[in-house]
Short mmCIF file of C-alpha atoms in Angstrom, two decimals:
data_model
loop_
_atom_site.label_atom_id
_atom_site.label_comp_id
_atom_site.label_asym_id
_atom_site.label_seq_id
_atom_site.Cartn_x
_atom_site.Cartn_y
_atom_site.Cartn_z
CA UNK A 64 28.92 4.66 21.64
CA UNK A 65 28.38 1.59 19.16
CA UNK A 66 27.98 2.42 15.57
CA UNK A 67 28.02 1.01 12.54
CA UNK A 68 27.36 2.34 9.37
CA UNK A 69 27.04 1.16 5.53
CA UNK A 70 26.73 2.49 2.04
CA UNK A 71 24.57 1.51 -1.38
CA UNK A 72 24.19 2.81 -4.38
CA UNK A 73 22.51 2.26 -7.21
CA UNK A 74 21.75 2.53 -11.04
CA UNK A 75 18.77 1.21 -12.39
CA UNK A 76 17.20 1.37 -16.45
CA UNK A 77 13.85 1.14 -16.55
CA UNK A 78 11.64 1.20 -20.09
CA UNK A 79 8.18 1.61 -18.95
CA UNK A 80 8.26 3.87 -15.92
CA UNK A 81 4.46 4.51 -15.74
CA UNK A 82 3.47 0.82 -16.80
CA UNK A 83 1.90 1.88 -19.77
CA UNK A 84 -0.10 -0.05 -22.45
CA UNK A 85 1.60 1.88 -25.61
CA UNK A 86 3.64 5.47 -25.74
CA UNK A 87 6.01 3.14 -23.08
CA UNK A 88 8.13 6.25 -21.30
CA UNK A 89 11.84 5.13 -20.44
CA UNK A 90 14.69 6.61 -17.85
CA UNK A 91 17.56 6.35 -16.04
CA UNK A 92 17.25 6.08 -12.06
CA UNK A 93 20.17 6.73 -9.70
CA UNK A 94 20.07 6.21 -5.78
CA UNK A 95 22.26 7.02 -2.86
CA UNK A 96 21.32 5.32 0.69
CA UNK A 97 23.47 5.51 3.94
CA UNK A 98 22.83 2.90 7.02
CA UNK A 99 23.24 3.66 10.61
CA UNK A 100 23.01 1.56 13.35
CA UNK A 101 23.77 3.29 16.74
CA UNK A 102 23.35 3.24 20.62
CA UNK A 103 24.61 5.28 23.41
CA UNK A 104 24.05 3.12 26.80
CA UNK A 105 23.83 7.09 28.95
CA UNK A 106 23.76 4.63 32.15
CA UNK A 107 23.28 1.08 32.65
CA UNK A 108 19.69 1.05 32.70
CA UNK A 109 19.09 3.92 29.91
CA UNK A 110 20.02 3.97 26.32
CA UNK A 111 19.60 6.26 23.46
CA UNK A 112 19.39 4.06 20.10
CA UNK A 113 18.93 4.95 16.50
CA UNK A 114 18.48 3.11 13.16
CA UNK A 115 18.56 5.14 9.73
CA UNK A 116 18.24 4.28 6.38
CA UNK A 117 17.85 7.46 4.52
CA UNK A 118 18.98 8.27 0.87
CA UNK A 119 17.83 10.54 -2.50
CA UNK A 120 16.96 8.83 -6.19
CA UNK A 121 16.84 11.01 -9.29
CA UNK A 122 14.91 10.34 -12.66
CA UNK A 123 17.42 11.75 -15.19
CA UNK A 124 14.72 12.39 -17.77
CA UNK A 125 11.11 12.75 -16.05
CA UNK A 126 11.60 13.52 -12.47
CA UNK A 127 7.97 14.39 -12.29
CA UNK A 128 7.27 10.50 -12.60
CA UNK A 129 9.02 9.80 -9.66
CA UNK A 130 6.67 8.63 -6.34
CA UNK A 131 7.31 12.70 -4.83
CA UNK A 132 7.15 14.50 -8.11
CA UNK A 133 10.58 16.29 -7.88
CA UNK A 134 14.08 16.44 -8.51
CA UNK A 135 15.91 14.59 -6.03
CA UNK A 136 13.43 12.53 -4.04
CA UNK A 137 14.47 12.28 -0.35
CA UNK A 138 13.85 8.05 0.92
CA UNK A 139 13.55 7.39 4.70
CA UNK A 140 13.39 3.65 4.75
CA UNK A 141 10.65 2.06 6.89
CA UNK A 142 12.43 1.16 10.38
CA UNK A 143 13.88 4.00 10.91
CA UNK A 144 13.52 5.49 14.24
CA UNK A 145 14.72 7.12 17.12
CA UNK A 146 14.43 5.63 20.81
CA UNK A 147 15.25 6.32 24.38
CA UNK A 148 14.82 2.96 26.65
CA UNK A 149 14.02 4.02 30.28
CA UNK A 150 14.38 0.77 33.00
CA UNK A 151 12.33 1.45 35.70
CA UNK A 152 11.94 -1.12 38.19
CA UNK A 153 11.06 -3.85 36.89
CA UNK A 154 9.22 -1.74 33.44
CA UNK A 155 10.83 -1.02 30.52
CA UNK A 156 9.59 2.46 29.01
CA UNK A 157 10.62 3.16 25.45
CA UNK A 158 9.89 6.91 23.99
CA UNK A 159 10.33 6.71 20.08
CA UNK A 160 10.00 8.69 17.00
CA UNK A 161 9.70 6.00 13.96
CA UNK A 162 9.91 8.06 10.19
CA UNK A 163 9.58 7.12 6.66
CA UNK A 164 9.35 8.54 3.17
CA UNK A 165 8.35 6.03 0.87
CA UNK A 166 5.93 5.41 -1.82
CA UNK A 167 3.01 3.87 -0.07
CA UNK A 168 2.34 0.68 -0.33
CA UNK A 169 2.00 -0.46 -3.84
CA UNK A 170 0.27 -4.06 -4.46
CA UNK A 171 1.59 -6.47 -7.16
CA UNK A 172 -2.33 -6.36 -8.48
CA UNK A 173 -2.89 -2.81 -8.34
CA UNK A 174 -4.45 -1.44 -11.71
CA UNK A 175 -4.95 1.88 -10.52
CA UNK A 176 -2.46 4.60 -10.02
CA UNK A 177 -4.00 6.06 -6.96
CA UNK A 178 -2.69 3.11 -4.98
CA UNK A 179 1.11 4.51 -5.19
CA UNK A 180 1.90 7.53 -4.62
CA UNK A 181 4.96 9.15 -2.19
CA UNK A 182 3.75 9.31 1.35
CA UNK A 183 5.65 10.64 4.64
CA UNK A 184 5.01 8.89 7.87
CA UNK A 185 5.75 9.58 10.98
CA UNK A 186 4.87 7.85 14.44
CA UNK A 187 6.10 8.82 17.88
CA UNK A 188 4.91 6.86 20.95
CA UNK A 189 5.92 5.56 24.37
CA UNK A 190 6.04 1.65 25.05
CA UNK A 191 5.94 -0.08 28.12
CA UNK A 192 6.87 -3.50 29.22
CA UNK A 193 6.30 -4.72 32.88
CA UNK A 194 7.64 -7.89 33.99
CA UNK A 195 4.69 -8.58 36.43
CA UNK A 196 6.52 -11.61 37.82
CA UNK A 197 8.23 -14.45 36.26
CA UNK A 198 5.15 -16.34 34.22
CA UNK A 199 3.12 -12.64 34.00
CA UNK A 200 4.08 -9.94 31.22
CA UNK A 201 2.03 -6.75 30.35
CA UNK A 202 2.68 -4.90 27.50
CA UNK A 203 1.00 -1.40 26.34
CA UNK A 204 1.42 0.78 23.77
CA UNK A 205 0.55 4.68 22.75
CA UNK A 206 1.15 5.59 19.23
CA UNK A 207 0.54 9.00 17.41
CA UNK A 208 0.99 8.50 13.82
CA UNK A 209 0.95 11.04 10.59
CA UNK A 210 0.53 9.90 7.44
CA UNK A 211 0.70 12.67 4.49
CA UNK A 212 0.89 12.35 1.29
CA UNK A 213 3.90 14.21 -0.91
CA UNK A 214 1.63 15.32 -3.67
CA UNK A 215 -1.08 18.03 -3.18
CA UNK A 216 -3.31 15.64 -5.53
CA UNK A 217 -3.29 12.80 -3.34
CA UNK A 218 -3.93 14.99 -0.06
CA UNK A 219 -7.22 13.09 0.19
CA UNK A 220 -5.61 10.29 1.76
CA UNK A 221 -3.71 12.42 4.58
CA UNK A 222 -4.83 11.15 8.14
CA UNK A 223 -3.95 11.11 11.87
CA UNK A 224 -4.44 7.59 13.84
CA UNK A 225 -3.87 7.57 17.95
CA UNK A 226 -3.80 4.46 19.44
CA UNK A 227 -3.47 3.02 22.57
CA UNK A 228 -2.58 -1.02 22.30
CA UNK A 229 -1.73 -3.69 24.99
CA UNK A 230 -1.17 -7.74 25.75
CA UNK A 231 -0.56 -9.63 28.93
CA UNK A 232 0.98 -12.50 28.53
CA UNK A 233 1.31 -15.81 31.00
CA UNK A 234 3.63 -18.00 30.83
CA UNK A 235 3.49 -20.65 33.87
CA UNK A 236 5.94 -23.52 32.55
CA UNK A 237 7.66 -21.02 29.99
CA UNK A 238 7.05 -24.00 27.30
CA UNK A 239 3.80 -21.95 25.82
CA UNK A 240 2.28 -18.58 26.51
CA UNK A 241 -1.61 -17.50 26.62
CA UNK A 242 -2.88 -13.95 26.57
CA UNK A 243 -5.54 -11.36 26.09
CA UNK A 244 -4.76 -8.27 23.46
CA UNK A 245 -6.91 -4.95 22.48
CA UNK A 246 -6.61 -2.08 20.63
CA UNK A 247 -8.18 1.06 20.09
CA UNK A 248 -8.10 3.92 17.60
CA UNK A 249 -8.99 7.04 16.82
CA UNK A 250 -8.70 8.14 12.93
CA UNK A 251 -9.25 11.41 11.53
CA UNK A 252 -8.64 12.51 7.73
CA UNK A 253 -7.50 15.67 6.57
CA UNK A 254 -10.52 15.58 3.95
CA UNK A 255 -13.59 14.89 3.98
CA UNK A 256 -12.70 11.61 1.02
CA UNK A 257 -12.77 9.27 3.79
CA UNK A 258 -14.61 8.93 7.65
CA UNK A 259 -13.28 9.49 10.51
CA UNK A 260 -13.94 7.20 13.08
CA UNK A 261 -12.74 4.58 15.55
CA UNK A 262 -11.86 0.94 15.52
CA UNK A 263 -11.34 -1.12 18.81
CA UNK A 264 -10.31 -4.81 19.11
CA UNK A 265 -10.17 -7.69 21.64
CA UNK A 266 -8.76 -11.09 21.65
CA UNK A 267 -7.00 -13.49 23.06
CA UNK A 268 -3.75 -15.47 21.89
CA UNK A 269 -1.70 -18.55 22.43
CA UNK A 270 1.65 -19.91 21.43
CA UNK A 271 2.81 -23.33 21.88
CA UNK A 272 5.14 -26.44 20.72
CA UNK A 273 3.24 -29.21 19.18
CA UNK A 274 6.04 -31.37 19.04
CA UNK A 275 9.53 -30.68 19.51
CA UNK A 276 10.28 -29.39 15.79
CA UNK A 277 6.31 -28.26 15.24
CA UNK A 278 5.33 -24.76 16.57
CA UNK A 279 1.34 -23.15 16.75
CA UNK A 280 0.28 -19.81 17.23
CA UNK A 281 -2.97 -18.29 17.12
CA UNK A 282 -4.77 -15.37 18.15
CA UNK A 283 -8.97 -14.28 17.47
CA UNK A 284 -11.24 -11.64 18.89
CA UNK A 285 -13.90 -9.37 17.96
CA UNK A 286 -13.63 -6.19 15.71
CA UNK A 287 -15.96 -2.98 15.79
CA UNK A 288 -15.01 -0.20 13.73
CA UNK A 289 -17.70 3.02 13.83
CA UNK A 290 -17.27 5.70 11.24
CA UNK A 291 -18.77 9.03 10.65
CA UNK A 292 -22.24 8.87 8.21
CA UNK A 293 -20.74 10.00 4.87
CA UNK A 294 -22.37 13.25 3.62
CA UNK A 295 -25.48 13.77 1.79
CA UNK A 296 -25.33 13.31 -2.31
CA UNK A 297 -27.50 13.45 -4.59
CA UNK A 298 -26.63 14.45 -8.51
CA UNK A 299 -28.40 17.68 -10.09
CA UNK A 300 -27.63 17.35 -13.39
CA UNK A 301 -26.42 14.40 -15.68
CA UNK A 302 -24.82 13.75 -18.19
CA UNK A 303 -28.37 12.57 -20.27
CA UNK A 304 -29.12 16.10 -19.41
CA UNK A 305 -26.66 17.90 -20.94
CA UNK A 306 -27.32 15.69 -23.60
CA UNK A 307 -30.98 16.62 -23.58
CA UNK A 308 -30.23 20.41 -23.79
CA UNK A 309 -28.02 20.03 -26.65
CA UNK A 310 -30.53 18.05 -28.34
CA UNK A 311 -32.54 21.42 -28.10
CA UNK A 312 -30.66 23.19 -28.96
CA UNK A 313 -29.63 21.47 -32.42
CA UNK A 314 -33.12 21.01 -33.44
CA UNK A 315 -33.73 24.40 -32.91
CA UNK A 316 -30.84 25.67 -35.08
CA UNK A 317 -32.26 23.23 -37.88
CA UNK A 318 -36.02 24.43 -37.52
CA UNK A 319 -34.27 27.88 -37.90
CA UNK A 320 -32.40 27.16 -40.65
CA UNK A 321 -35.06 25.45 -42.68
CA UNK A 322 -37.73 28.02 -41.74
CA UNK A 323 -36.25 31.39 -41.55
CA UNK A 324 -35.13 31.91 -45.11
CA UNK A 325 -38.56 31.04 -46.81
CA UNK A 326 -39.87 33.77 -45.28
CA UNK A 327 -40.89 36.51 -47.49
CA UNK A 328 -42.35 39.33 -45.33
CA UNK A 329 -39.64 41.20 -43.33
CA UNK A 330 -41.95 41.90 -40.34
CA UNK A 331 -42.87 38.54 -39.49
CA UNK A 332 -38.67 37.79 -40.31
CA UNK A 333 -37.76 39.80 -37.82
CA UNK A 334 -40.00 38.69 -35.43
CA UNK A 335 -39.37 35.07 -35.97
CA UNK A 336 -35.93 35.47 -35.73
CA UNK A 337 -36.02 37.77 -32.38
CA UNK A 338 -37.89 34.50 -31.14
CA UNK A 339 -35.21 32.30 -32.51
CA UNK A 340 -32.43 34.07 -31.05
CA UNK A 341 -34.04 34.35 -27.58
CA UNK A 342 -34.68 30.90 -27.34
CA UNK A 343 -31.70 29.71 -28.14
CA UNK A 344 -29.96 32.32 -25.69
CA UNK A 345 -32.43 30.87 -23.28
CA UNK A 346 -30.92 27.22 -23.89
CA UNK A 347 -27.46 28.04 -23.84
CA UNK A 348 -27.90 29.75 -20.58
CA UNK A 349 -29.28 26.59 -19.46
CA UNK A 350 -26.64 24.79 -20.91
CA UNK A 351 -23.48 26.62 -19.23
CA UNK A 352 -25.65 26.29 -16.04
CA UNK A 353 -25.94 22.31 -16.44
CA UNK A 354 -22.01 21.89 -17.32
CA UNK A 355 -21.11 24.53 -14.17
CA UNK A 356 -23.60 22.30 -11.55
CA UNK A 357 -22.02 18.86 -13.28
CA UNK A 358 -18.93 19.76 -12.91
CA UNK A 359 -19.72 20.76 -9.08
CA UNK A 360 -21.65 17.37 -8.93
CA UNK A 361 -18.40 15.54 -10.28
CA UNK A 362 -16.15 17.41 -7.30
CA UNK A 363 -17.99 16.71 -5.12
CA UNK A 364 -18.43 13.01 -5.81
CA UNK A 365 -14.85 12.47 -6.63
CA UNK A 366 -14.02 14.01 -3.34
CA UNK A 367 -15.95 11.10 -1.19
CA UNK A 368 -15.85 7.69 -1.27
CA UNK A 369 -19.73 7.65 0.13
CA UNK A 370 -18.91 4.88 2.08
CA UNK A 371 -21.50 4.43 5.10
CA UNK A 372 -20.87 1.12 6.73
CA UNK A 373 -19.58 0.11 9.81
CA UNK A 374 -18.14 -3.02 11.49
CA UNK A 375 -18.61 -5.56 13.85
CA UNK A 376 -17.00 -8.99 13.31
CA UNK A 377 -14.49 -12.08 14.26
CA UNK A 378 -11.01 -11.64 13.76
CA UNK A 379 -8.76 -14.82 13.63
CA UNK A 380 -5.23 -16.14 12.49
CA UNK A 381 -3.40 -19.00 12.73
CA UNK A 382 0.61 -19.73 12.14
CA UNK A 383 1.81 -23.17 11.65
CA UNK A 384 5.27 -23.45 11.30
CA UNK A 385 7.60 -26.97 11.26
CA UNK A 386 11.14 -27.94 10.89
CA UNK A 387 10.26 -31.46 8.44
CA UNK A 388 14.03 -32.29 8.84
CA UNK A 389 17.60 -30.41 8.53
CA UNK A 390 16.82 -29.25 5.01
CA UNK A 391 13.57 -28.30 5.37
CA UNK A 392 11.00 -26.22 7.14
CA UNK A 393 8.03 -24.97 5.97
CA UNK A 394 4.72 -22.83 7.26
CA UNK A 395 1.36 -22.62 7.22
CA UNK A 396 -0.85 -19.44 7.95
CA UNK A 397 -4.75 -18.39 7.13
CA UNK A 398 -6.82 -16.34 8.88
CA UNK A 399 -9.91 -13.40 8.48
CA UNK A 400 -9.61 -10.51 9.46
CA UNK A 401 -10.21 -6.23 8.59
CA UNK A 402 -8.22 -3.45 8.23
CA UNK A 403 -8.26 0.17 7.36
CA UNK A 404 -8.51 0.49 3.55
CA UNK A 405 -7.42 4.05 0.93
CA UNK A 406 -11.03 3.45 -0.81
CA UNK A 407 -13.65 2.43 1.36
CA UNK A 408 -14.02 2.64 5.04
CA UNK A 409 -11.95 -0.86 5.99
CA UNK A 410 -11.41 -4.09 3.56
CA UNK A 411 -12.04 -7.69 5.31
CA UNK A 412 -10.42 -10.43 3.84
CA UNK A 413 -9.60 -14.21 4.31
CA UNK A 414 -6.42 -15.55 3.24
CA UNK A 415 -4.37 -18.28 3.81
CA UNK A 416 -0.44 -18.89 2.70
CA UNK A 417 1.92 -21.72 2.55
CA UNK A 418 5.81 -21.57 2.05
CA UNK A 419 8.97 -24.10 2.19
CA UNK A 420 12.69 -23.22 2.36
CA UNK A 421 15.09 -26.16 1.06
CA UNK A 422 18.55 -26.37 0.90
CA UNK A 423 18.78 -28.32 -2.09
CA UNK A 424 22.20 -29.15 -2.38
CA UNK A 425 25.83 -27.35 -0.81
CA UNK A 426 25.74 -23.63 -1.76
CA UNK A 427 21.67 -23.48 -2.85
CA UNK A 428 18.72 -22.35 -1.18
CA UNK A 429 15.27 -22.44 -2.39
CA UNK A 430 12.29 -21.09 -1.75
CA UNK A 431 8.26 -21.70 -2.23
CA UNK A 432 5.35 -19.68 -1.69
CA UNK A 433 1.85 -19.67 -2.52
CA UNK A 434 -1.14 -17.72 -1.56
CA UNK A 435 -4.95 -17.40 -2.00
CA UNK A 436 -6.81 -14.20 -0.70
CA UNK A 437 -10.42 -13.57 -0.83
CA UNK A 438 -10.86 -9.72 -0.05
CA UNK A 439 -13.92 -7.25 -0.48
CA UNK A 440 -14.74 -3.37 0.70
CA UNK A 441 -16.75 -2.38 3.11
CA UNK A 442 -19.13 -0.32 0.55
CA UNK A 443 -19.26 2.93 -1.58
CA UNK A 444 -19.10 4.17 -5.13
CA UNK A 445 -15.37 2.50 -5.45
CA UNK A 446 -16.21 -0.49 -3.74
CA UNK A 447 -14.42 -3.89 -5.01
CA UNK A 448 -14.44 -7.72 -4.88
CA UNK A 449 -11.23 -9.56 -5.47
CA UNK A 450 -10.16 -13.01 -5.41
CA UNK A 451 -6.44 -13.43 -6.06
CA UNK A 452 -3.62 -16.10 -5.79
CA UNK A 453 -0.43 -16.51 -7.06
CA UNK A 454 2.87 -18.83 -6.48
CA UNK A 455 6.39 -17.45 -5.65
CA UNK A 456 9.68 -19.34 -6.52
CA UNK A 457 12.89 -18.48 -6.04
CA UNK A 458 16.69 -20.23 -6.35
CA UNK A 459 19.88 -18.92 -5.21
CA UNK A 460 23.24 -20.95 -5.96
CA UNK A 461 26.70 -19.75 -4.43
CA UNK A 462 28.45 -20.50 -7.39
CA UNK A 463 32.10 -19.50 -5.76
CA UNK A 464 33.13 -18.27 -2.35
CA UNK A 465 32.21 -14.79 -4.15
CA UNK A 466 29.72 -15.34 -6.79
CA UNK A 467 26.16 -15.88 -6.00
CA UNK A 468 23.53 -16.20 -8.87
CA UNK A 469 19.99 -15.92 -8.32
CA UNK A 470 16.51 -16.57 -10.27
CA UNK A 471 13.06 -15.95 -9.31
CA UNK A 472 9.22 -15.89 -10.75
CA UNK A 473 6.21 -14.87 -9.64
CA UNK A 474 2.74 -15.32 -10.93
CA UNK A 475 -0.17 -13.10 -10.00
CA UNK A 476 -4.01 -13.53 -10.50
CA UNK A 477 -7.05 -11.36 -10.27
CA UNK A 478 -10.63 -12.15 -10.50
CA UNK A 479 -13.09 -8.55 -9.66
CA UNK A 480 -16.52 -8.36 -9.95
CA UNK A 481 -15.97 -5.10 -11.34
CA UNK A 482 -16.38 -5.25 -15.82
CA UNK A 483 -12.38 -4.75 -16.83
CA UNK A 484 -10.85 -5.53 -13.77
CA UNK A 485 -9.26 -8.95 -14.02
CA UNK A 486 -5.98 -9.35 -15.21
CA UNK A 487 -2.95 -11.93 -14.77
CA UNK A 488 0.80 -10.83 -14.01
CA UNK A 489 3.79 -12.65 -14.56
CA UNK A 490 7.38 -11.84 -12.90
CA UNK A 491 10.98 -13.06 -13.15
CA UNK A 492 14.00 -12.04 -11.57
CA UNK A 493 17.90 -12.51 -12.17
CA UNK A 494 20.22 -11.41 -9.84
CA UNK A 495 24.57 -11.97 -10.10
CA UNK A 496 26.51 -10.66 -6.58
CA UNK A 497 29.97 -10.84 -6.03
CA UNK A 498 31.40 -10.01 -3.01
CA UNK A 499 34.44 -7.86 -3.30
CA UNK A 500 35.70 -8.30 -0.08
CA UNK A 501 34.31 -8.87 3.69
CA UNK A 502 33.12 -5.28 3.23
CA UNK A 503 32.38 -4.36 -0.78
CA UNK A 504 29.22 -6.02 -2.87
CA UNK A 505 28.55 -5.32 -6.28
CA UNK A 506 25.13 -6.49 -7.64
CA UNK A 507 23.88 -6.74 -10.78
CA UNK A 508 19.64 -7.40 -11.97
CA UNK A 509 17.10 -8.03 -14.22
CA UNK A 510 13.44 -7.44 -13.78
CA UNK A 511 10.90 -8.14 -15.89
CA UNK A 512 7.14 -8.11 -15.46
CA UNK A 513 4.15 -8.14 -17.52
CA UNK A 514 0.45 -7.66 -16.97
CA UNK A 515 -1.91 -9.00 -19.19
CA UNK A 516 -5.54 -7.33 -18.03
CA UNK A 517 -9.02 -8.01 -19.48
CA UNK A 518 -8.84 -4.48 -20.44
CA UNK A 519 -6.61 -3.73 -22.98
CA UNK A 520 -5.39 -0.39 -21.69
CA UNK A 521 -4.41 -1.50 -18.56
CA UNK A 522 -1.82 -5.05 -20.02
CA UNK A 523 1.24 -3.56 -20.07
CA UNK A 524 5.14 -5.20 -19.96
CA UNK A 525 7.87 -3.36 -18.17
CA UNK A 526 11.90 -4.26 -17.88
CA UNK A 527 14.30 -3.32 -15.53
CA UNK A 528 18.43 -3.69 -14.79
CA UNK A 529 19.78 -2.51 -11.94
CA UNK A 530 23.37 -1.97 -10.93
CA UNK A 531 24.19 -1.85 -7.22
CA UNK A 532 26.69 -1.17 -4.77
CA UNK A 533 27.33 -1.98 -1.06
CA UNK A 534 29.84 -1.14 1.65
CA UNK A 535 29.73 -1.76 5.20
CA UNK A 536 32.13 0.42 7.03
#
């Protein structure tokens, strides 16, 4: 058996763990995390393999902040898995369980708090790989994946994908490959927030060398994702209303008021204010009934995203990627294309991104990145239109053999066609390792990041140092 195994820790101070505008809410964060990379060859031809990044983080102060809302919060780091490769023939078959616990995934524009929360994942399939002949590859894939959320408040987003996915692949001169791929999909939510349905795709691909330090890929098909028809809506009472009713019922209490006591015979008193007290019973009635049936109106909107559209459209993408000379390569990639979205039925967006590694001078590396992203929903009452872009930067300097320092920015921005919705963000980074020994790191960072939103409420500046430790075994 091969194994090798590592350890990190980690202390981190954070003074504005829920991003707030004002009332900022600070704490301490510890972390734990073991690494293990194993394989047990059980014959020449058959191996059992697993990779495991697992570990616990505590909020000293407000654990109920955390991503999983509890004491200890257990982390099962994306890539972790367990696999059992079967050679058979000339096919490879490999039977794996992939798990993670994780917040899902949180982007660096998100203004709303629904798009992180702690989610456990969990995908076991069987892959197969058949060398057809030497220029002739076919690959196919079934996947059963779980995704649940960790809080019962965000069990709207729980859902079940199977897929089935494949490629074959020909290579005749083994200098560039062309291919068809497809996939198909069958989702099903636990709720009824989002539709199930099914999305299918079909394509073909190529890769290639342009020149001898220039590489291309591409790959472009058709998409058709079908949902279910959302369900039937439409609002009993609003809030103009409610408002109505209590109208009523104010004027009436000031007719009473100004009209009861000049009344002089008791009779006609009485009578009056039987009437009086009758109709306002009769309002109030009506008014507990309105706030009970609004309330039920607001469930039941809240619990759907109303979202009836389907889809049937191009997918494309396009990698350029070229070695300029020893010191430099950079890439090129845009493309359009859709995906399954937490809000809508599936988001469709064109994007394109450039970025350039240097090495500067002996002991540096840097790195540029920039982006532009043109995304929009598919439809319903949360449905949004973004346009964002933003530039990465990043140096690292090996100051020693030991001592490496490191500084980064990022800047982030947002334009929605939604009223409050477009904001700016601003990042930077400093990071100091020294490396104990072959075996020991220690780490040391700052983080700070600030948000500065067309809505007040939502600008907020956070600030972060972390303390870590690593040991490889």
């Amino acid at each position: 058996m091969n194994i090798g195994l590592g350890f990190g820790a980690n202390v981190e101070y954070n003074d504005n763990v829920t991003r707030a505008s004002k009332d900022e809410i600070s704490d301490m964060i510890a972390g734990a995390y073991l690494n293990v990379d194993a394989n047990y060859p059980i014959t020449e031809s058959n191996r059992l393999s697993l990779a495991l990044g697992i570990g616990i983080d505590h909020y000293f102060d407000h654990p109920e902040l955390s991503a999983n809302g509890n004491e200890f919060n257990l982390n099962v780091l994306p890539g972790s898995s367990l696999a059992f490769d079967i050679q058979v023939g000339d096919i490879l078959f490999v039977l794996y369980d992939r798990v993670s616990v994780r917040p899902a995934t949180n982007d660096q524009f998100t203004l709303d708090d629904n798009d992180i929360f702690g989610v456990f994942q969990n995908d076991v399939g069987l892959a197969m790989n058949w060398a057809i002949n030497s220029k002739l590859n076919l690959s196919i894939n079934f996947n059963h994946s779980d995704s649940l959320a960790l809080e019962d408040e965000d069990e709207r987003y729980d859902r079940t994908i199977d897929s089935i996915s494949g490629s074959l692949a020909w290579s005749p001169t083994g200098t560039f490959t062309v291919g068809l791929e497809g996939s198909f999909s069958w989702i099903n939510y636990k709720d009824s927030f989002q539709n199930d349905g099914t999305t299918a795709t079909a394509g073909v691909f190529f890769v290639m060398p342009i020149t001898r330090s220039t590489m291309l890929k591409a790959a472009g098909g058709v998409q058709v994702f079908e949902f279910d028809d959302p369900p039937s809506f439409t609002r009993s009472v609003s809030d103009a209303d409610i408002t109505s009713t209590q109208a009523q019922i104010a004027a009436l209490d000031a007719n009473a008021a100004a009209t009861l006591p000049s009344i002089t015979d008791p009779a006609e008193a009485k009578v009056q204010s039987a009437a009086y007290t009758q109709q306002r019973q009769q309002l109030s009635d009506l008014l507990a009934a309105q706030q009970i049936q609004k309330q039920a109106d607001d469930d039941f909107e809240s619990g759907h995203t109303f979202d009836g559209n389907d889809l049937s459209d191009y997918y494309y993408n396009v990698t350029l990627f070229n070695q300029l000379n020893s010191r430099i390569a950079h890439q090129l990639s845009f493309g359009h294309e859709s995906s399954l979205n937490t809000t809508s039925n599936f988001i469709t967006a064109d994007y394109i991104t450039y970025g350039m590694g240097i090495i500067a001078w002996r002991g540096s590396r840097i790195s540029l990145a920039t982006f532009y992203e043109k995304a929009e929903d598919s439809g319903g009452r949360l449905a949004e239109s973004t346009e964002q872009w933003g530039i990465d930067a990043f140096l690292s300097h090996r100051l020693t053999n030991t001592v490496t320092l490191g500084f980064g920015y990022h800047y982030g921005n947002t334009d929605s066609n939604l009223e409050g919705r477009d904001y700016a963000q601003h990042a930077f980074t400093l990071d100091l390792n020294y490396a104990v020994n072959r075996k020991l790191n220690l780490g040391l960072g700052y983080r700070f990041w600030t948000t500065d939103a067309e809505d007040p409420a939502q600008s907020f500046d956070q600030n972060r140092v972390i303390m870590t430790v690593n040991y490889n075994f």
